[in-house]
mmCIF file of C-alpha atoms in Angstrom:
data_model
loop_
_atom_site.group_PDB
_atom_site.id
_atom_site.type_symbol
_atom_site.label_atom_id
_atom_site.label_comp_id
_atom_site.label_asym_id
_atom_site.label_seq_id
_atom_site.Cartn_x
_atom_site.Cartn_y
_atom_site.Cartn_z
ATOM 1 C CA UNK A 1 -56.363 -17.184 67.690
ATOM 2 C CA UNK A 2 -57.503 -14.146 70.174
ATOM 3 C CA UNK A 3 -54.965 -11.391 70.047
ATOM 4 C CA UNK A 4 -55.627 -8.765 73.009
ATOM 5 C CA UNK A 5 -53.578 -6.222 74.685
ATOM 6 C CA UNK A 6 -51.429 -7.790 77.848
ATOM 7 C CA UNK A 7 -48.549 -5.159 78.764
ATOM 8 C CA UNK A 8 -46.423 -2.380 77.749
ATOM 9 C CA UNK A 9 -42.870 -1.580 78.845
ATOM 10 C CA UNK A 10 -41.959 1.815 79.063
ATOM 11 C CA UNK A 11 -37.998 2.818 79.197
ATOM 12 C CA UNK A 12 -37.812 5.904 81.540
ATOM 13 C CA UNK A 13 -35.280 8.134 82.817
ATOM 14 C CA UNK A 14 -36.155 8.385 86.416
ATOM 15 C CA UNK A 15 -37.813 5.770 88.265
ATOM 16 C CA UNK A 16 -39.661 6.436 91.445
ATOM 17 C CA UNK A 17 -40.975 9.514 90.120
ATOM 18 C CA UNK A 18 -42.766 7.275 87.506
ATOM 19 C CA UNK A 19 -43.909 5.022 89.828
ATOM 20 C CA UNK A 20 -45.596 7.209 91.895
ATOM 21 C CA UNK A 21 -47.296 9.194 88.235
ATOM 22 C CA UNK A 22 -48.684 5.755 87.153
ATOM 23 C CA UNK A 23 -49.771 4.873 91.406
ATOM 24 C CA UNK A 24 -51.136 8.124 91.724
ATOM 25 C CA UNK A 25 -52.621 9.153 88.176
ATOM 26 C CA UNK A 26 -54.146 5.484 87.063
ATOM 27 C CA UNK A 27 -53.980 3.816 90.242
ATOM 28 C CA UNK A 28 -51.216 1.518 89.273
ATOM 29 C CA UNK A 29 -49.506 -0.915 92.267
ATOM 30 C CA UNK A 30 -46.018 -2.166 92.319
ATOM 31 C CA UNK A 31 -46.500 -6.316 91.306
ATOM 32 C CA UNK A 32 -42.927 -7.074 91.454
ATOM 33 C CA UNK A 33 -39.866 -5.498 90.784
ATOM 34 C CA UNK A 34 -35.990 -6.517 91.109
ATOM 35 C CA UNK A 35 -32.797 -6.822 88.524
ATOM 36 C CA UNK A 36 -33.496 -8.564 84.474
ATOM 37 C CA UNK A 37 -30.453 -10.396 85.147
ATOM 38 C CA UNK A 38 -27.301 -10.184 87.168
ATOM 39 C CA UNK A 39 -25.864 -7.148 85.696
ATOM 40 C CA UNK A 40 -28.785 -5.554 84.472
ATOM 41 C CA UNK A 41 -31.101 -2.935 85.756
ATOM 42 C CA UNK A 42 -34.306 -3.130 87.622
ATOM 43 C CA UNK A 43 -37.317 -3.260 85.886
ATOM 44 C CA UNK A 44 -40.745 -2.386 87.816
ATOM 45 C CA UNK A 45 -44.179 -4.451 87.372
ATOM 46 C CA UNK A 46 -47.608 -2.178 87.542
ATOM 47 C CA UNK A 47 -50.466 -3.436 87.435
ATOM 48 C CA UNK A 48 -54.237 -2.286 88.393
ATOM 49 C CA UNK A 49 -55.829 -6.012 87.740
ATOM 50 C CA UNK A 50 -55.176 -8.862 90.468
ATOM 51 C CA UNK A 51 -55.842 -11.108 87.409
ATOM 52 C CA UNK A 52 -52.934 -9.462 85.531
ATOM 53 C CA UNK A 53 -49.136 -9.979 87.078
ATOM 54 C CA UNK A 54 -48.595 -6.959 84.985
ATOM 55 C CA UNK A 55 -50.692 -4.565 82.748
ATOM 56 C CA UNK A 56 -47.361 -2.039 82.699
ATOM 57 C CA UNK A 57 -43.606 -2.072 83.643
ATOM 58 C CA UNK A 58 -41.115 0.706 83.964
ATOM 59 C CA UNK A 59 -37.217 0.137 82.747
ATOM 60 C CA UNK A 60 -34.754 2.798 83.737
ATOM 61 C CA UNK A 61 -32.734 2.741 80.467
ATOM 62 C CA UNK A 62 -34.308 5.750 78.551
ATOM 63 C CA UNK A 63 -31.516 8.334 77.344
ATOM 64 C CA UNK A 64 -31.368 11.614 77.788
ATOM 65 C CA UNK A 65 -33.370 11.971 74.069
ATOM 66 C CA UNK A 66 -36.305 14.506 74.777
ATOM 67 C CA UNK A 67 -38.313 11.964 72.076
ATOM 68 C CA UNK A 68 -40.890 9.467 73.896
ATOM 69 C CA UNK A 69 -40.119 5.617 74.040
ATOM 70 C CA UNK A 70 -43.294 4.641 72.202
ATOM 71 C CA UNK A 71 -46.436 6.669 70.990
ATOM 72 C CA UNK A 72 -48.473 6.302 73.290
ATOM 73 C CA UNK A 73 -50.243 3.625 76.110
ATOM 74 C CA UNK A 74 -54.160 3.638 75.704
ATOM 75 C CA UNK A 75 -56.244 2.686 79.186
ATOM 76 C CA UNK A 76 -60.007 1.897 78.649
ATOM 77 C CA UNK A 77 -62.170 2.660 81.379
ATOM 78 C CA UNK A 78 -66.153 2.024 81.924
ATOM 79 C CA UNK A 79 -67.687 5.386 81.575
ATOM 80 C CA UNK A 80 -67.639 8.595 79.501
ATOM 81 C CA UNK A 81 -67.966 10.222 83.333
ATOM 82 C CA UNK A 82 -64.870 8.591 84.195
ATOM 83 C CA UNK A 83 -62.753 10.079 81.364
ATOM 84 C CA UNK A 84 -64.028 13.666 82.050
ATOM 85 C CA UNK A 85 -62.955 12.480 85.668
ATOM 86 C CA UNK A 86 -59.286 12.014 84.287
ATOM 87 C CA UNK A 87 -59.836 15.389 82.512
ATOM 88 C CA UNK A 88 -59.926 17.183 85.419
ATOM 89 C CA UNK A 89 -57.713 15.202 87.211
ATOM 90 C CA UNK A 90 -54.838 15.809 84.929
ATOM 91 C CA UNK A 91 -55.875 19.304 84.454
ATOM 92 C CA UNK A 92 -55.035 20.123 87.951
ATOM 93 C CA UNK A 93 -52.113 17.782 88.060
ATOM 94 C CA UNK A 94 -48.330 19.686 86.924
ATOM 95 C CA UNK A 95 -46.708 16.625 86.421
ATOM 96 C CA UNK A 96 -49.154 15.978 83.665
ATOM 97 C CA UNK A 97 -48.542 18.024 79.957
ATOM 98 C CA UNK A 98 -50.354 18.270 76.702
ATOM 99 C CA UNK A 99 -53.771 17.498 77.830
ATOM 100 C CA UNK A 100 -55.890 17.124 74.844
ATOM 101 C CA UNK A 101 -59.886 15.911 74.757
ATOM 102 C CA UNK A 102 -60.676 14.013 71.337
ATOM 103 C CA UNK A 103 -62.946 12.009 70.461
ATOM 104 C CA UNK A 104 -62.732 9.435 67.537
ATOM 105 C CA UNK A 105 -66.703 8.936 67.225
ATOM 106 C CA UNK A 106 -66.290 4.826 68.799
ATOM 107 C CA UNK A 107 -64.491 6.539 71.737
ATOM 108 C CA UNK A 108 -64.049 9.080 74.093
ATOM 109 C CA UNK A 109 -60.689 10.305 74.943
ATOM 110 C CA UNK A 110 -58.374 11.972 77.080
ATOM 111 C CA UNK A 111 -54.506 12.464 75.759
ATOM 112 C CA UNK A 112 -52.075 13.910 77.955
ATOM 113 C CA UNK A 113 -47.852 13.505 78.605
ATOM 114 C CA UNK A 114 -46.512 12.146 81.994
ATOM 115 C CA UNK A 115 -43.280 13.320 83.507
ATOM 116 C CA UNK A 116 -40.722 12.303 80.875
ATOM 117 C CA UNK A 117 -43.020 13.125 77.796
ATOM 118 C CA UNK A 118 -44.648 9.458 77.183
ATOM 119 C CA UNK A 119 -48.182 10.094 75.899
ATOM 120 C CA UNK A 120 -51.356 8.274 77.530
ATOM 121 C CA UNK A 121 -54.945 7.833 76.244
ATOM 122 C CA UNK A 122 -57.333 7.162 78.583
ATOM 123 C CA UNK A 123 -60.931 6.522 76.906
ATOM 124 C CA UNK A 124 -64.401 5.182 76.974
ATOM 125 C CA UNK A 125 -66.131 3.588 74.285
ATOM 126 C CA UNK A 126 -69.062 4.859 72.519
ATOM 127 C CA UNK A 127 -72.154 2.415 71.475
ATOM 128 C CA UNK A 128 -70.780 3.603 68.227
ATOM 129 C CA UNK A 129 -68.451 2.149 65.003
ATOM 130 C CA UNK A 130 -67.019 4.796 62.843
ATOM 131 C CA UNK A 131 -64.169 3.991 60.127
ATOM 132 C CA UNK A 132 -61.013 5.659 61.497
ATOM 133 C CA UNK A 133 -59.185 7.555 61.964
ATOM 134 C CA UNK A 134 -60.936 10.071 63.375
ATOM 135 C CA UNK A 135 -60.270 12.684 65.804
ATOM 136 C CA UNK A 136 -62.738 15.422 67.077
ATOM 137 C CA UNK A 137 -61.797 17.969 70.048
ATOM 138 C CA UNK A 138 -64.757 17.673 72.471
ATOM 139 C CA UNK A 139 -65.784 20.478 74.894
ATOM 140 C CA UNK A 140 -64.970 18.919 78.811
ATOM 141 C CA UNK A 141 -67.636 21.140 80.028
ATOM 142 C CA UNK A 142 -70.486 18.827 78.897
ATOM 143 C CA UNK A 143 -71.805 16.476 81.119
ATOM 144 C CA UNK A 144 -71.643 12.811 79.852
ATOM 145 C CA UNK A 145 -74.919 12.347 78.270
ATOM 146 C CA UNK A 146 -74.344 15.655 76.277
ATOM 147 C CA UNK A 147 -71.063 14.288 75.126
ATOM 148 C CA UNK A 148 -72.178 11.292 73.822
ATOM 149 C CA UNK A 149 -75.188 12.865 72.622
ATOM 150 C CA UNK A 150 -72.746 15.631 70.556
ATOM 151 C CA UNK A 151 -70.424 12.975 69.387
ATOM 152 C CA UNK A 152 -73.391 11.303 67.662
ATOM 153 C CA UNK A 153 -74.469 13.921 65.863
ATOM 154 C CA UNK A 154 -71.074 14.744 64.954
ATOM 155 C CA UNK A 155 -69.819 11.603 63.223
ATOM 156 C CA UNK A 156 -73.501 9.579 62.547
ATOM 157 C CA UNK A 157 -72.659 10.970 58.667
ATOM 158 C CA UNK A 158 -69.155 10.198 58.308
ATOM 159 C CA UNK A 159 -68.629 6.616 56.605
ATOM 160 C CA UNK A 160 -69.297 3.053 58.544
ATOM 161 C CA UNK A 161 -71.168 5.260 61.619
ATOM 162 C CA UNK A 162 -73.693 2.640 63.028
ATOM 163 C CA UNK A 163 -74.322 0.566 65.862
ATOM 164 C CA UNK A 164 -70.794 -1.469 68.261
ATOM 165 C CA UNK A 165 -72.438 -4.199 68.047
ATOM 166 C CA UNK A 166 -72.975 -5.058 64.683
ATOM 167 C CA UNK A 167 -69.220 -4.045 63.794
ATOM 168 C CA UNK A 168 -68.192 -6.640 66.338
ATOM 169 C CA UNK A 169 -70.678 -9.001 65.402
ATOM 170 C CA UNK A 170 -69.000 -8.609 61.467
ATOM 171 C CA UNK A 171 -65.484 -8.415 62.979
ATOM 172 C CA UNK A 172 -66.114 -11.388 65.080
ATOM 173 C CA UNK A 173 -67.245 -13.085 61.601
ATOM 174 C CA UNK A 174 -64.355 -12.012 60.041
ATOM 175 C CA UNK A 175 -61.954 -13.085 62.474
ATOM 176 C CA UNK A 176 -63.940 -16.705 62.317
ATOM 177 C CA UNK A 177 -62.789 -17.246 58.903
ATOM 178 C CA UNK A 178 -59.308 -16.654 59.160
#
């Protein structure tokens, strides 16, 4: 059995504000929305994939409790150019908090906190495995091919540092014979 990521829920405080962070920041569209049952409140489908109904859904029923409703929700995108993209988009965004660039050697990462404090990852992977955790501030004003070229050197000594595709060709073994 293939386990992969499908959705997360996020219980907010204010609604349409959210809607338009995740439409505007990650480009996000409303799927469906409308009440989870008849006395209950609305809860908002977002998704960015036609072949996904929903990647992400909003649920007004977050209390006033300055604490985030989960850790965090991680977004993969294509490129290490596009997460230095989302750098400087959030950089230049004030809705957006707590903007931190890591890297943890098999990806490249942006963290930062939407409106109501709910942490998001955006990254890129790296043609790199690395045991984790790992976590390595990288400078935003490198271009992409430095970047990757930096995070190389800096992790090719740390333990399990080799090529992606031999760690998924031995996790792809491993999940076999389970």
């Amino acid at each position: 059995m293939k386990v992969s990521w499908s959705h997360t829920v996020l219980r907010v405080r204010d609604l349409e504000p959210m809607i338009e962070f995740y439409r505007d920041m990650l480009g996000f569209q409303v799927s469906d929305r409308g009440p989870l049952g008849p006395d209950g409140p609305e809860i908002v489908f977002m998704s960015g994939d036609p072949s996904d109904h929903h990647q992400f859904a909003l649920l007004p029923v977050r209390t006033d409790s300055p604490e985030s409703s989960l850790e965090h929700n991680a977004f993969r995108v294509d490129t290490v150019a596009d997460v230095k993209t989302m750098f400087d988009t959030v950089s230049n965004d004030p809705r957006c908090s707590r903007i931190m660039p890591l890297t943890h050697g098999n990806a490249v990462s942006v963290y930062f906190n939407d409106p109501e404090g709910n942490t998001i990852e955006v990254f890129a992977d790296t043609p790199w495995h690395v045991r984790q955790p790992q976590a390595r501030v990288w400078d935003p004003s490198l271009g992409a091919d430095e970047l990757l070229a930096w995070v190389e050197s800096e992790f090719r000594n740390e333990p399990e540092f080799g090529p992606m595709d031999e760690y998924r060709a031995r996790m792809a073994q491993r999940l076999e014979e389970v």
